[in-house]
Amino acid sequence: LPSANPIRRVNQEITAYAGQKQQEIDELRRMEVFRREFIADVSHELKTPIFSAQGFILTLIDGAVDDENVRDLFLGKAARSLKALAALVEDLLTLSQIESGDITMRLEKYDMQEQVLEVFEQLENKAERRGVALKLVSQYEEGIYVYADYNRIRQVLINLIINAIKYGKENGAVTVTLTQTTKNLKVSIKDDGNGIEAEHLTRIFERFYRIEKSRSKQEGGTGLGLAIVKHIIEKHDSKISVKSKIGEGTQFTFKLQRTEVIEEV
Ligand code: ADP
């Protein structure tokens, strides 16, 4: 074939190459900004519980320790701050582990219905304190088997159900619904809280994103729960979606690969 004007072709290639380099540079810049923002966010989040615990302990050292009531109160508060700090570090480690791609999901077959009930049992006290009823809706008598990472999905359920309890209505209900499709099991977690406005809905999966800072803080979260949930579901080659109606409540839904009922050997 007669070649096109060779000089022009070379020029085009050079332009394409330069364009590619620019793309790489832009990407590196974006990552650098992201990294800097992340470090700033983490430092800020760490500072709060550290300074709080420090404050109580220093006040105790300054003499508050002599009053038995004040001593117990401040020790309790310092302990709570350190517990929040531990939760934050734990969530950060989980998130960085998942994001770095170091971990793979350990897929196994297990009964989802049983897992939901186990998580309910674990969160019973939390739910009771807010008068929230935990309900499982599934039309199946027997087990519903999925192919998923048991521990990671337990984490997903815990994070979503704790949120539903925290941000749901007092004396309300949290409902987990399991629906089978041909290949998948659809899991949805629904609360009857105030709901989430559209402008926030797309952002709640971002790390440290909170809607009402004061209220969310007071509820004792790390702001990382949903970021972790999203990553874990994506690692299962799936997606998580959220629907919300102001004044009515919020529903999170994800799918997992379903397996046929396994026969006991
Ligand atoms: P947090 O530790 O603050 O709960 P998450 O990542 O779990 O962090 O959630 C991010 C934010 O999304 C929360 O601070 C809260 O404002 C909002 N949110 C999460 N779940 C719900 C829900 N079920 N109803 C209303 N708001 C919610």
PDB file of C-alpha atoms and ligand atoms in Angstrom:
ATOM      1  CA  LEU A   1       0.000   0.000   0.000  1.00  0.00           C
ATOM      2  CA  PRO A   2       1.240   3.475  -0.767  1.00  0.00           C
ATOM      3  CA  SER A   3       2.066   4.986   2.569  1.00  0.00           C
ATOM      4  CA  ALA A   4       0.458   8.235   3.579  1.00  0.00           C
ATOM      5  CA  ASN A   5       2.635  11.240   3.985  1.00  0.00           C
ATOM      6  CA  PRO A   6       5.319   9.777   6.299  1.00  0.00           C
ATOM      7  CA  ILE A   7       6.187  13.055   7.960  1.00  0.00           C
ATOM      8  CA  ARG A   8       2.620  13.692   8.917  1.00  0.00           C
ATOM      9  CA  ARG A   9       2.312  10.204  10.292  1.00  0.00           C
ATOM     10  CA  VAL A  10       5.377  10.648  12.462  1.00  0.00           C
ATOM     11  CA  ASN A  11       4.004  13.915  13.743  1.00  0.00           C
ATOM     12  CA  GLN A  12       0.747  12.291  14.649  1.00  0.00           C
ATOM     13  CA  GLU A  13       2.584   9.602  16.544  1.00  0.00           C
ATOM     14  CA  ILE A  14       4.590  12.164  18.422  1.00  0.00           C
ATOM     15  CA  THR A  15       1.429  14.032  19.327  1.00  0.00           C
ATOM     16  CA  ALA A  16      -0.191  10.818  20.511  1.00  0.00           C
ATOM     17  CA  TYR A  17       2.883   9.971  22.548  1.00  0.00           C
ATOM     18  CA  ALA A  18       3.054  13.419  24.104  1.00  0.00           C
ATOM     19  CA  GLY A  19      -0.663  13.160  24.848  1.00  0.00           C
ATOM     20  CA  GLN A  20      -0.140   9.869  26.600  1.00  0.00           C
ATOM     21  CA  LYS A  21       2.687  11.279  28.716  1.00  0.00           C
ATOM     22  CA  GLN A  22       0.465  14.193  29.685  1.00  0.00           C
ATOM     23  CA  GLN A  23      -2.226  11.718  30.730  1.00  0.00           C
ATOM     24  CA  GLU A  24       0.263   9.879  32.912  1.00  0.00           C
ATOM     25  CA  ILE A  25       1.412  13.127  34.475  1.00  0.00           C
ATOM     26  CA  ASP A  26      -2.207  14.153  35.143  1.00  0.00           C
ATOM     27  CA  GLU A  27      -2.870  10.778  36.719  1.00  0.00           C
ATOM     28  CA  LEU A  28       0.218  11.091  38.938  1.00  0.00           C
ATOM     29  CA  ARG A  29      -0.878  14.582  39.969  1.00  0.00           C
ATOM     30  CA  ARG A  30      -4.351  13.337  40.819  1.00  0.00           C
ATOM     31  CA  MET A  31      -2.880  10.529  42.887  1.00  0.00           C
ATOM     32  CA  GLU A  32      -0.581  12.951  44.676  1.00  0.00           C
ATOM     33  CA  VAL A  33      -3.503  15.253  45.551  1.00  0.00           C
ATOM     34  CA  PHE A  34      -5.520  12.248  46.660  1.00  0.00           C
ATOM     35  CA  ARG A  35      -2.655  10.993  48.832  1.00  0.00           C
ATOM     36  CA  ARG A  36      -2.168  14.400  50.429  1.00  0.00           C
ATOM     37  CA  GLU A  37      -5.881  14.797  51.130  1.00  0.00           C
ATOM     38  CA  PHE A  38      -6.015  11.298  52.543  1.00  0.00           C
ATOM     39  CA  ILE A  39      -3.137  11.945  54.950  1.00  0.00           C
ATOM     40  CA  ALA A  40      -4.747  15.223  56.009  1.00  0.00           C
ATOM     41  CA  ASP A  41      -8.102  13.475  56.593  1.00  0.00           C
ATOM     42  CA  VAL A  42      -6.537  10.622  58.536  1.00  0.00           C
ATOM     43  CA  SER A  43      -4.467  12.963  60.711  1.00  0.00           C
ATOM     44  CA  HIS A  44      -7.523  15.035  61.454  1.00  0.00           C
ATOM     45  CA  GLU A  45      -9.624  11.991  62.344  1.00  0.00           C
ATOM     46  CA  LEU A  46      -6.868  10.564  64.555  1.00  0.00           C
ATOM     47  CA  LYS A  47      -6.375  13.834  66.393  1.00  0.00           C
ATOM     48  CA  THR A  48      -9.902  13.972  67.785  1.00  0.00           C
ATOM     49  CA  PRO A  49      -9.857  10.815  69.955  1.00  0.00           C
ATOM     50  CA  ILE A  50      -6.179  11.230  70.866  1.00  0.00           C
ATOM     51  CA  PHE A  51      -6.601  14.790  72.169  1.00  0.00           C
ATOM     52  CA  SER A  52      -9.788  13.855  73.927  1.00  0.00           C
ATOM     53  CA  ALA A  53      -8.181  10.939  75.826  1.00  0.00           C
ATOM     54  CA  GLN A  54      -5.130  13.082  76.540  1.00  0.00           C
ATOM     55  CA  GLY A  55      -7.319  15.855  77.959  1.00  0.00           C
ATOM     56  CA  PHE A  56      -9.098  13.566  80.402  1.00  0.00           C
ATOM     57  CA  ILE A  57      -5.879  11.915  81.557  1.00  0.00           C
ATOM     58  CA  LEU A  58      -4.070  15.233  82.060  1.00  0.00           C
ATOM     59  CA  THR A  59      -7.020  16.578  84.055  1.00  0.00           C
ATOM     60  CA  LEU A  60      -6.854  13.479  86.238  1.00  0.00           C
ATOM     61  CA  ILE A  61      -3.129  13.974  86.789  1.00  0.00           C
ATOM     62  CA  ASP A  62      -3.789  17.617  87.664  1.00  0.00           C
ATOM     63  CA  GLY A  63      -5.838  16.514  90.664  1.00  0.00           C
ATOM     64  CA  ALA A  64      -9.236  15.376  89.399  1.00  0.00           C
ATOM     65  CA  VAL A  65      -8.114  11.872  90.384  1.00  0.00           C
ATOM     66  CA  ASP A  66      -8.776  12.725  94.050  1.00  0.00           C
ATOM     67  CA  ASP A  67     -12.533  12.964  93.521  1.00  0.00           C
ATOM     68  CA  GLU A  68     -13.755   9.415  93.153  1.00  0.00           C
ATOM     69  CA  ASN A  69     -16.780  10.269  91.005  1.00  0.00           C
ATOM     70  CA  VAL A  70     -14.875  12.538  88.658  1.00  0.00           C
ATOM     71  CA  ARG A  71     -12.101   9.951  88.433  1.00  0.00           C
ATOM     72  CA  ASP A  72     -14.464   7.194  87.320  1.00  0.00           C
ATOM     73  CA  LEU A  73     -16.247   9.484  84.899  1.00  0.00           C
ATOM     74  CA  PHE A  74     -13.041  10.714  83.258  1.00  0.00           C
ATOM     75  CA  LEU A  75     -11.469   7.276  83.106  1.00  0.00           C
ATOM     76  CA  GLY A  76     -14.616   6.051  81.373  1.00  0.00           C
ATOM     77  CA  LYS A  77     -14.464   8.891  78.864  1.00  0.00           C
ATOM     78  CA  ALA A  78     -10.764   8.350  78.186  1.00  0.00           C
ATOM     79  CA  ALA A  79     -11.436   4.655  77.632  1.00  0.00           C
ATOM     80  CA  ARG A  80     -14.228   5.460  75.158  1.00  0.00           C
ATOM     81  CA  SER A  81     -11.957   7.788  73.190  1.00  0.00           C
ATOM     82  CA  LEU A  82      -9.288   5.100  72.989  1.00  0.00           C
ATOM     83  CA  LYS A  83     -11.915   2.593  71.854  1.00  0.00           C
ATOM     84  CA  ALA A  84     -12.916   4.971  69.052  1.00  0.00           C
ATOM     85  CA  LEU A  85      -9.250   5.365  68.150  1.00  0.00           C
ATOM     86  CA  ALA A  86      -8.799   1.582  68.016  1.00  0.00           C
ATOM     87  CA  ALA A  87     -11.879   1.243  65.763  1.00  0.00           C
ATOM     88  CA  LEU A  88     -10.538   3.923  63.443  1.00  0.00           C
ATOM     89  CA  VAL A  89      -7.107   2.296  63.139  1.00  0.00           C
ATOM     90  CA  GLU A  90      -8.756  -1.065  62.576  1.00  0.00           C
ATOM     91  CA  ASP A  91     -10.933   0.338  59.756  1.00  0.00           C
ATOM     92  CA  LEU A  92      -7.978   2.157  58.193  1.00  0.00           C
ATOM     93  CA  LEU A  93      -5.970  -1.064  58.122  1.00  0.00           C
ATOM     94  CA  THR A  94      -8.858  -2.959  56.543  1.00  0.00           C
ATOM     95  CA  LEU A  95      -9.358  -0.258  53.939  1.00  0.00           C
ATOM     96  CA  SER A  96      -5.688   0.031  52.994  1.00  0.00           C
ATOM     97  CA  GLN A  97      -5.395  -3.743  52.809  1.00  0.00           C
ATOM     98  CA  ILE A  98      -8.338  -3.987  50.438  1.00  0.00           C
ATOM     99  CA  GLU A  99      -7.354  -0.947  48.368  1.00  0.00           C
ATOM    100  CA  SER A 100      -3.756  -2.038  47.914  1.00  0.00           C
ATOM    101  CA  GLY A 101      -5.097  -5.155  46.228  1.00  0.00           C
ATOM    102  CA  ASP A 102      -3.023  -7.310  48.570  1.00  0.00           C
ATOM    103  CA  ILE A 103      -5.930  -9.451  49.527  1.00  0.00           C
ATOM    104  CA  THR A 104      -8.074 -11.764  47.528  1.00  0.00           C
ATOM    105  CA  MET A 105     -11.509 -12.841  48.594  1.00  0.00           C
ATOM    106  CA  ARG A 106     -11.619 -16.334  50.047  1.00  0.00           C
ATOM    107  CA  LEU A 107     -14.719 -17.643  48.378  1.00  0.00           C
ATOM    108  CA  GLU A 108     -16.583 -20.476  50.001  1.00  0.00           C
ATOM    109  CA  LYS A 109     -20.098 -21.841  49.988  1.00  0.00           C
ATOM    110  CA  TYR A 110     -22.192 -20.981  52.990  1.00  0.00           C
ATOM    111  CA  ASP A 111     -25.733 -20.317  54.112  1.00  0.00           C
ATOM    112  CA  MET A 112     -26.578 -16.639  53.922  1.00  0.00           C
ATOM    113  CA  GLN A 113     -29.703 -16.999  56.021  1.00  0.00           C
ATOM    114  CA  GLU A 114     -27.685 -18.437  58.869  1.00  0.00           C
ATOM    115  CA  GLN A 115     -25.113 -15.661  58.564  1.00  0.00           C
ATOM    116  CA  VAL A 116     -27.752 -12.921  58.769  1.00  0.00           C
ATOM    117  CA  LEU A 117     -29.200 -14.506  61.917  1.00  0.00           C
ATOM    118  CA  GLU A 118     -25.725 -14.743  63.452  1.00  0.00           C
ATOM    119  CA  VAL A 119     -25.115 -11.054  62.783  1.00  0.00           C
ATOM    120  CA  PHE A 120     -28.533 -10.229  64.289  1.00  0.00           C
ATOM    121  CA  GLU A 121     -27.500 -12.063  67.436  1.00  0.00           C
ATOM    122  CA  GLN A 122     -24.230 -10.166  67.582  1.00  0.00           C
ATOM    123  CA  LEU A 123     -26.007  -6.804  67.211  1.00  0.00           C
ATOM    124  CA  GLU A 124     -28.965  -7.614  69.462  1.00  0.00           C
ATOM    125  CA  ASN A 125     -27.844  -5.342  72.311  1.00  0.00           C
ATOM    126  CA  LYS A 126     -27.123  -2.408  70.019  1.00  0.00           C
ATOM    127  CA  ALA A 127     -30.565  -2.758  68.457  1.00  0.00           C
ATOM    128  CA  GLU A 128     -32.294  -3.128  71.817  1.00  0.00           C
ATOM    129  CA  ARG A 129     -30.746   0.061  73.122  1.00  0.00           C
ATOM    130  CA  ARG A 130     -32.583   1.960  70.369  1.00  0.00           C
ATOM    131  CA  GLY A 131     -35.658  -0.238  70.583  1.00  0.00           C
ATOM    132  CA  VAL A 132     -35.049  -1.420  67.024  1.00  0.00           C
ATOM    133  CA  ALA A 133     -36.422  -4.772  65.846  1.00  0.00           C
ATOM    134  CA  LEU A 134     -34.207  -6.819  63.518  1.00  0.00           C
ATOM    135  CA  LYS A 135     -36.167  -8.741  60.895  1.00  0.00           C
ATOM    136  CA  LEU A 136     -35.218 -11.289  58.293  1.00  0.00           C
ATOM    137  CA  VAL A 137     -37.529 -11.657  55.307  1.00  0.00           C
ATOM    138  CA  SER A 138     -36.938 -14.635  53.064  1.00  0.00           C
ATOM    139  CA  GLN A 139     -39.428 -16.944  51.485  1.00  0.00           C
ATOM    140  CA  TYR A 140     -37.182 -19.935  51.796  1.00  0.00           C
ATOM    141  CA  GLU A 141     -37.360 -22.513  54.519  1.00  0.00           C
ATOM    142  CA  GLU A 142     -34.060 -24.134  53.767  1.00  0.00           C
ATOM    143  CA  GLY A 143     -30.634 -22.615  53.566  1.00  0.00           C
ATOM    144  CA  ILE A 144     -29.724 -20.145  50.845  1.00  0.00           C
ATOM    145  CA  TYR A 145     -26.197 -20.796  49.725  1.00  0.00           C
ATOM    146  CA  VAL A 146     -23.869 -18.186  48.338  1.00  0.00           C
ATOM    147  CA  TYR A 147     -20.326 -18.313  47.093  1.00  0.00           C
ATOM    148  CA  ALA A 148     -18.558 -15.527  48.943  1.00  0.00           C
ATOM    149  CA  ASP A 149     -15.932 -14.565  51.526  1.00  0.00           C
ATOM    150  CA  TYR A 150     -17.651 -15.364  54.813  1.00  0.00           C
ATOM    151  CA  ASN A 151     -15.721 -12.971  57.050  1.00  0.00           C
ATOM    152  CA  ARG A 152     -15.741 -10.054  54.620  1.00  0.00           C
ATOM    153  CA  ILE A 153     -19.467 -10.357  53.948  1.00  0.00           C
ATOM    154  CA  ARG A 154     -20.096 -10.559  57.679  1.00  0.00           C
ATOM    155  CA  GLN A 155     -18.245  -7.229  57.927  1.00  0.00           C
ATOM    156  CA  VAL A 156     -20.486  -5.812  55.172  1.00  0.00           C
ATOM    157  CA  LEU A 157     -23.645  -6.923  56.971  1.00  0.00           C
ATOM    158  CA  ILE A 158     -22.420  -5.600  60.310  1.00  0.00           C
ATOM    159  CA  ASN A 159     -21.529  -2.185  58.870  1.00  0.00           C
ATOM    160  CA  LEU A 160     -24.842  -1.820  57.007  1.00  0.00           C
ATOM    161  CA  ILE A 161     -27.003  -3.076  59.860  1.00  0.00           C
ATOM    162  CA  ILE A 162     -25.205  -0.930  62.462  1.00  0.00           C
ATOM    163  CA  ASN A 163     -25.815   2.110  60.237  1.00  0.00           C
ATOM    164  CA  ALA A 164     -29.466   1.140  59.826  1.00  0.00           C
ATOM    165  CA  ILE A 165     -29.788   0.890  63.613  1.00  0.00           C
ATOM    166  CA  LYS A 166     -27.899   4.166  64.235  1.00  0.00           C
ATOM    167  CA  TYR A 167     -29.562   6.287  61.559  1.00  0.00           C
ATOM    168  CA  GLY A 168     -32.910   4.496  61.512  1.00  0.00           C
ATOM    169  CA  LYS A 169     -35.936   5.432  63.571  1.00  0.00           C
ATOM    170  CA  GLU A 170     -35.918   4.890  67.295  1.00  0.00           C
ATOM    171  CA  ASN A 171     -38.237   1.953  68.110  1.00  0.00           C
ATOM    172  CA  GLY A 172     -38.345   1.220  64.389  1.00  0.00           C
ATOM    173  CA  ALA A 173     -37.261  -1.819  62.416  1.00  0.00           C
ATOM    174  CA  VAL A 174     -34.327  -2.932  60.310  1.00  0.00           C
ATOM    175  CA  THR A 175     -35.267  -5.465  57.653  1.00  0.00           C
ATOM    176  CA  VAL A 176     -32.896  -7.721  55.760  1.00  0.00           C
ATOM    177  CA  THR A 177     -34.534  -9.263  52.696  1.00  0.00           C
ATOM    178  CA  LEU A 178     -33.076 -12.170  50.724  1.00  0.00           C
ATOM    179  CA  THR A 179     -34.341 -12.734  47.195  1.00  0.00           C
ATOM    180  CA  GLN A 180     -33.096 -15.408  44.831  1.00  0.00           C
ATOM    181  CA  THR A 181     -32.675 -14.894  41.134  1.00  0.00           C
ATOM    182  CA  THR A 182     -31.415 -17.561  38.751  1.00  0.00           C
ATOM    183  CA  LYS A 183     -27.761 -16.950  39.434  1.00  0.00           C
ATOM    184  CA  ASN A 184     -27.669 -14.548  42.333  1.00  0.00           C
ATOM    185  CA  LEU A 185     -28.899 -13.840  45.762  1.00  0.00           C
ATOM    186  CA  LYS A 186     -30.069 -10.284  46.281  1.00  0.00           C
ATOM    187  CA  VAL A 187     -29.494  -8.953  49.785  1.00  0.00           C
ATOM    188  CA  SER A 188     -31.145  -5.737  50.887  1.00  0.00           C
ATOM    189  CA  ILE A 189     -30.931  -3.891  54.188  1.00  0.00           C
ATOM    190  CA  LYS A 190     -33.683  -1.398  54.877  1.00  0.00           C
ATOM    191  CA  ASP A 191     -34.330   1.066  57.676  1.00  0.00           C
ATOM    192  CA  ASP A 192     -37.146   3.492  58.441  1.00  0.00           C
ATOM    193  CA  GLY A 193     -35.003   6.494  59.314  1.00  0.00           C
ATOM    194  CA  ASN A 194     -34.948  10.037  57.981  1.00  0.00           C
ATOM    195  CA  GLY A 195     -33.410   9.010  54.693  1.00  0.00           C
ATOM    196  CA  ILE A 196     -30.543  10.572  52.762  1.00  0.00           C
ATOM    197  CA  GLU A 197     -30.878  13.534  50.412  1.00  0.00           C
ATOM    198  CA  ALA A 198     -29.946  13.032  46.759  1.00  0.00           C
ATOM    199  CA  GLU A 199     -26.923  15.345  46.950  1.00  0.00           C
ATOM    200  CA  HIS A 200     -25.357  13.127  49.616  1.00  0.00           C
ATOM    201  CA  LEU A 201     -26.472   9.807  48.238  1.00  0.00           C
ATOM    202  CA  THR A 202     -23.705   9.550  45.649  1.00  0.00           C
ATOM    203  CA  ARG A 203     -21.050  10.549  48.158  1.00  0.00           C
ATOM    204  CA  ILE A 204     -21.707   8.430  51.229  1.00  0.00           C
ATOM    205  CA  PHE A 205     -19.388   5.672  49.975  1.00  0.00           C
ATOM    206  CA  GLU A 206     -16.427   8.066  50.059  1.00  0.00           C
ATOM    207  CA  ARG A 207     -14.098   7.637  52.966  1.00  0.00           C
ATOM    208  CA  PHE A 208     -14.761  10.005  55.884  1.00  0.00           C
ATOM    209  CA  TYR A 209     -17.858  11.406  54.194  1.00  0.00           C
ATOM    210  CA  ARG A 210     -20.533  12.121  56.766  1.00  0.00           C
ATOM    211  CA  ILE A 211     -23.783  13.930  56.316  1.00  0.00           C
ATOM    212  CA  GLU A 212     -24.428  15.496  59.674  1.00  0.00           C
ATOM    213  CA  LYS A 213     -20.994  15.615  61.190  1.00  0.00           C
ATOM    214  CA  SER A 214     -22.112  16.156  64.736  1.00  0.00           C
ATOM    215  CA  ARG A 215     -24.820  13.519  64.697  1.00  0.00           C
ATOM    216  CA  SER A 216     -22.684  10.959  62.889  1.00  0.00           C
ATOM    217  CA  LYS A 217     -19.786  11.591  65.296  1.00  0.00           C
ATOM    218  CA  GLN A 218     -22.020  11.301  68.276  1.00  0.00           C
ATOM    219  CA  GLU A 219     -23.177   7.933  66.975  1.00  0.00           C
ATOM    220  CA  GLY A 220     -19.575   6.820  67.180  1.00  0.00           C
ATOM    221  CA  GLY A 221     -18.711   5.800  63.626  1.00  0.00           C
ATOM    222  CA  THR A 222     -15.396   6.078  61.839  1.00  0.00           C
ATOM    223  CA  GLY A 223     -16.756   7.405  58.537  1.00  0.00           C
ATOM    224  CA  LEU A 224     -15.081   4.457  56.810  1.00  0.00           C
ATOM    225  CA  GLY A 225     -17.808   1.835  57.128  1.00  0.00           C
ATOM    226  CA  LEU A 226     -19.428   2.362  53.727  1.00  0.00           C
ATOM    227  CA  ALA A 227     -16.103   2.775  51.917  1.00  0.00           C
ATOM    228  CA  ILE A 228     -15.106  -0.654  53.244  1.00  0.00           C
ATOM    229  CA  VAL A 229     -18.490  -2.124  52.286  1.00  0.00           C
ATOM    230  CA  LYS A 230     -18.213  -0.848  48.710  1.00  0.00           C
ATOM    231  CA  HIS A 231     -14.707  -2.251  48.253  1.00  0.00           C
ATOM    232  CA  ILE A 232     -15.631  -5.672  49.617  1.00  0.00           C
ATOM    233  CA  ILE A 233     -18.677  -5.941  47.349  1.00  0.00           C
ATOM    234  CA  GLU A 234     -16.634  -4.845  44.334  1.00  0.00           C
ATOM    235  CA  LYS A 235     -14.021  -7.468  45.185  1.00  0.00           C
ATOM    236  CA  HIS A 236     -16.861  -9.974  44.771  1.00  0.00           C
ATOM    237  CA  ASP A 237     -17.349  -8.669  41.213  1.00  0.00           C
ATOM    238  CA  SER A 238     -20.581  -7.078  42.290  1.00  0.00           C
ATOM    239  CA  LYS A 239     -21.989  -3.653  43.051  1.00  0.00           C
ATOM    240  CA  ILE A 240     -23.841  -2.029  45.887  1.00  0.00           C
ATOM    241  CA  SER A 241     -26.682   0.397  45.322  1.00  0.00           C
ATOM    242  CA  VAL A 242     -28.650   2.657  47.613  1.00  0.00           C
ATOM    243  CA  LYS A 243     -32.171   4.055  47.464  1.00  0.00           C
ATOM    244  CA  SER A 244     -33.554   6.533  49.911  1.00  0.00           C
ATOM    245  CA  LYS A 245     -36.731   8.477  50.544  1.00  0.00           C
ATOM    246  CA  ILE A 246     -36.713  11.471  52.839  1.00  0.00           C
ATOM    247  CA  GLY A 247     -38.780  10.768  55.917  1.00  0.00           C
ATOM    248  CA  GLU A 248     -39.239   7.125  54.977  1.00  0.00           C
ATOM    249  CA  GLY A 249     -35.902   5.418  55.086  1.00  0.00           C
ATOM    250  CA  THR A 250     -32.949   3.998  53.228  1.00  0.00           C
ATOM    251  CA  GLN A 251     -32.268   0.708  51.498  1.00  0.00           C
ATOM    252  CA  PHE A 252     -28.901  -0.729  50.474  1.00  0.00           C
ATOM    253  CA  THR A 253     -28.844  -3.635  48.001  1.00  0.00           C
ATOM    254  CA  PHE A 254     -26.129  -5.920  46.677  1.00  0.00           C
ATOM    255  CA  LYS A 255     -25.982  -9.271  44.907  1.00  0.00           C
ATOM    256  CA  LEU A 256     -23.859 -12.311  45.587  1.00  0.00           C
ATOM    257  CA  GLN A 257     -23.272 -15.356  43.479  1.00  0.00           C
ATOM    258  CA  ARG A 258     -25.671 -18.108  44.482  1.00  0.00           C
ATOM    259  CA  THR A 259     -24.877 -21.804  44.572  1.00  0.00           C
ATOM    260  CA  GLU A 260     -27.197 -24.752  44.644  1.00  0.00           C
ATOM    261  CA  VAL A 261     -27.847 -26.295  48.006  1.00  0.00           C
ATOM    262  CA  ILE A 262     -24.855 -28.378  48.931  1.00  0.00           C
ATOM    263  CA  GLU A 263     -25.546 -31.909  50.024  1.00  0.00           C
ATOM    264  CA  GLU A 264     -23.970 -33.099  53.230  1.00  0.00           C
ATOM    265  CA  VAL A 265     -21.254 -35.637  52.530  1.00  0.00           C
TER     266      VAL A 265
HETATM  267  P1  ADP B   1     -20.119   6.402  59.903  1.00  0.00           P
HETATM  268  O1  ADP B   1     -19.052   5.698  60.644  1.00  0.00           O
HETATM  269  O2  ADP B   1     -20.097   7.887  60.109  1.00  0.00           O
HETATM  270  O3  ADP B   1     -21.478   5.803  60.121  1.00  0.00           O
HETATM  271  P2  ADP B   1     -20.260   5.319  57.178  1.00  0.00           P
HETATM  272  O4  ADP B   1     -19.222   5.264  56.107  1.00  0.00           O
HETATM  273  O5  ADP B   1     -20.775   4.024  57.669  1.00  0.00           O
HETATM  274  O6  ADP B   1     -19.680   6.207  58.357  1.00  0.00           O
HETATM  275  O7  ADP B   1     -21.475   6.195  56.636  1.00  0.00           O
HETATM  276  C1  ADP B   1     -21.226   7.468  56.086  1.00  0.00           C
HETATM  277  C2  ADP B   1     -22.366   8.432  56.391  1.00  0.00           C
HETATM  278  O8  ADP B   1     -23.514   8.074  55.632  1.00  0.00           O
HETATM  279  C3  ADP B   1     -22.806   8.422  57.850  1.00  0.00           C
HETATM  280  O9  ADP B   1     -22.040   9.300  58.634  1.00  0.00           O
HETATM  281  C4  ADP B   1     -24.258   8.886  57.737  1.00  0.00           C
HETATM  282  O10 ADP B   1     -24.297  10.302  57.687  1.00  0.00           O
HETATM  283  C5  ADP B   1     -24.698   8.348  56.369  1.00  0.00           C
HETATM  284  N1  ADP B   1     -25.476   7.082  56.468  1.00  0.00           N
HETATM  285  C6  ADP B   1     -25.001   5.824  56.378  1.00  0.00           C
HETATM  286  N2  ADP B   1     -25.980   4.910  56.481  1.00  0.00           N
HETATM  287  C7  ADP B   1     -27.135   5.602  56.631  1.00  0.00           C
HETATM  288  C8  ADP B   1     -28.523   5.224  56.796  1.00  0.00           C
HETATM  289  N3  ADP B   1     -28.904   3.940  56.830  1.00  0.00           N
HETATM  290  N4  ADP B   1     -29.427   6.230  56.920  1.00  0.00           N
HETATM  291  C9  ADP B   1     -29.046   7.528  56.887  1.00  0.00           C
HETATM  292  N5  ADP B   1     -27.769   7.941  56.751  1.00  0.00           N
HETATM  293  C10 ADP B   1     -26.813   6.996  56.618  1.00  0.00           C
END
